[in-house]
Amino acid sequence: MTHDAPVAPDYVQRLAPYVPGKPIDDVARELHLDAATIVKLASNENPRGPSAKVLAAIAAAAADVTRYPDGFGYHLKDALVRRLGVAPNQLVLGNGSNDILELATMAYLRQGDAAVYSQHAFAVYPLATHARGAQGIEVPARDLGHDLAAMRAAITPNTRIVFVANPNNPTGTWIAPVALEAFVASVPHDVLVVLDEAYNEYLEPADRADSVGWIAKYPNLAVSRTFSKAYGLAALRIGYGVMNADVADMMNRVRQPFNVNALAQAAAIAALADDVYVEESRALNKRGLAQLYAGLDALRVPYVRSHGNFVLAKVGDAARINQSLLQHGVIVRPVASYGLPEYLRVSVGLPAENERFLAALRESLAHGAAGR
Ligand SMILES: Cc1ncc(COP(=O)(O)O)c(C=O)c1O
């Protein structure tokens, strides 16, 4: 008697798995390179390493790993409440902000429902939507950014969620607060607007929307943020959502009871208190962006001016250039799966890492030209 494997629903079979940035060890193994010499600028991580305060908090929390974490995240929520001026029942903690995006789809999408998002927007929006058997409505981008008028027009009676990334990954585009609030106000009240602010801390303070403040006016707005980027905790997987208490209640019902581990909670509390680290990270990023722009200008490589910690550069034959960069020990992110086959996305690194990328890109472009 043979045993057939269980059959997943067709909408699961059709999912295209998320492709992460290549880990350093994989590239070292595959290309016989010394891992210590490889530069990874592929996942929009903070290049500085964690702050000493975060490391101390993790070490202290490590003594308690035999216990389950606090499933409600009391202390972290308390810190967020004081920082954001919201009530604890308006918060949802996530295993990365990715978790918040997933929880939104779990709580609000049924098979047959639809979610609206922009072309070239973060890959998890279609993934999480399709994983629920719901329909994704991808709205053509304008100048590589969100076309909010077209997104508003794309909302159908079946639409339950609209995703907006501000700034957006992988394009680095940004929507000014006035236009964004007008959009949120225009969305029907029974459609949840998931405003993904994973790169919020990299924005100039004057460019930041008062999105959390808007929640009182728009109960269908959920804001997601992360500790993975400017706070430097990507490996720990921790993020949060801020929203109307009723919406938070629904998301908290569908999350697993201990979705955020204890080390992550302790680290996030320490990171949230360390304003200097975040401020220094933003300043370093600003200098890194300027360095990358100058280097790309010198190479006559067009790029999109970024509001995040990465730059989308139009290199032409991106698959070939990417392969060449890997051989030079530089990992960046190909974005063909985002409908951008001529582009590569490079995360802002430390100054020497940015220089390594620019030098490798110079050689890769020259090599291609000589081969033509
Ligand atoms: C726009 C955007 N949203 C959300 C995330 C998810 O990050 P995390 O789950 O680490 O918080 C990312 C990560 O790259 C992102 O670029």
CSV table of N, CA and C in Angstrom, one decimal, residues 1 9-10 21 27 42 52 78 121 152 160 168 172 201 204 220 233 240 250 257 282 290 296 311 325 340 344 349:
chain,number,residue,atom,x,y,z
A,1,MET,N,0.8,-1.2,0.0
A,1,MET,CA,0.0,0.0,0.0
A,1,MET,C,0.9,1.3,0.0
A,9,PRO,N,-3.9,23.0,-0.2
A,9,PRO,CA,-4.8,23.7,-1.1
A,9,PRO,C,-4.1,24.3,-2.3
A,10,ASP,N,-4.8,24.5,-3.4
A,10,ASP,CA,-4.1,24.9,-4.6
A,10,ASP,C,-3.5,26.3,-4.3
A,21,GLY,N,18.0,37.3,1.5
A,21,GLY,CA,19.4,37.6,1.2
A,21,GLY,C,20.2,36.4,1.4
A,27,VAL,N,27.5,31.7,0.7
A,27,VAL,CA,28.4,32.3,-0.4
A,27,VAL,C,29.8,31.8,-0.2
A,42,ALA,N,22.7,42.8,1.9
A,42,ALA,CA,21.5,42.2,1.2
A,42,ALA,C,20.2,42.1,2.0
A,52,ALA,N,25.9,47.9,23.4
A,52,ALA,CA,26.4,47.2,24.6
A,52,ALA,C,25.2,46.9,25.5
A,78,ASP,N,4.7,48.1,28.2
A,78,ASP,CA,4.7,49.3,29.1
A,78,ASP,C,5.7,50.4,28.5
A,121,ALA,N,6.1,46.5,-4.1
A,121,ALA,CA,6.1,46.7,-2.7
A,121,ALA,C,6.6,45.5,-2.0
A,152,ARG,N,-6.5,53.5,-4.2
A,152,ARG,CA,-7.9,53.8,-3.7
A,152,ARG,C,-8.9,53.3,-4.7
A,160,ARG,N,-10.5,43.7,2.0
A,160,ARG,CA,-10.5,43.8,3.5
A,160,ARG,C,-9.3,44.5,4.0
A,168,ASN,N,9.0,52.4,1.3
A,168,ASN,CA,8.8,51.1,0.7
A,168,ASN,C,10.2,50.4,0.5
A,172,GLY,N,12.7,52.2,-1.8
A,172,GLY,CA,13.1,53.3,-1.0
A,172,GLY,C,12.3,54.5,-1.1
A,201,GLU,N,12.4,54.8,11.5
A,201,GLU,CA,13.5,55.5,12.3
A,201,GLU,C,14.6,56.0,11.4
A,204,GLU,N,14.1,61.4,8.3
A,204,GLU,CA,14.4,62.6,9.0
A,204,GLU,C,13.2,62.8,9.9
A,220,ASN,N,-9.6,52.1,11.5
A,220,ASN,CA,-9.2,51.0,10.5
A,220,ASN,C,-7.8,51.1,10.1
A,233,LEU,N,18.1,44.6,15.8
A,233,LEU,CA,17.8,43.3,16.4
A,233,LEU,C,17.2,42.2,15.4
A,240,TYR,N,6.3,45.2,16.3
A,240,TYR,CA,5.0,45.5,16.9
A,240,TYR,C,4.0,46.2,16.0
A,250,MET,N,-8.5,41.3,17.8
A,250,MET,CA,-8.6,40.3,16.8
A,250,MET,C,-7.3,39.7,16.5
A,257,PRO,N,0.4,31.8,21.3
A,257,PRO,CA,0.5,32.4,22.6
A,257,PRO,C,1.8,33.0,23.0
A,282,ARG,N,21.0,56.4,12.4
A,282,ARG,CA,20.4,57.2,11.4
A,282,ARG,C,21.4,58.1,10.7
A,290,ALA,N,24.9,59.0,1.2
A,290,ALA,CA,25.6,60.0,0.4
A,290,ALA,C,26.9,59.3,-0.3
A,296,LEU,N,27.9,55.8,-7.1
A,296,LEU,CA,27.0,55.4,-8.2
A,296,LEU,C,27.0,56.5,-9.3
A,311,VAL,N,19.7,51.2,-1.2
A,311,VAL,CA,19.5,51.9,-2.4
A,311,VAL,C,19.2,50.9,-3.6
A,325,LEU,N,29.5,40.3,-8.5
A,325,LEU,CA,29.6,40.9,-7.1
A,325,LEU,C,29.9,39.8,-6.1
A,340,LEU,N,11.7,43.9,-11.1
A,340,LEU,CA,12.8,44.9,-11.3
A,340,LEU,C,14.1,44.2,-11.8
A,344,LEU,N,19.5,46.2,-8.8
A,344,LEU,CA,20.0,45.5,-7.6
A,344,LEU,C,19.7,46.4,-6.4
A,349,GLY,N,26.0,49.9,4.3
A,349,GLY,CA,26.9,49.2,5.2
A,349,GLY,C,27.7,50.3,6.0
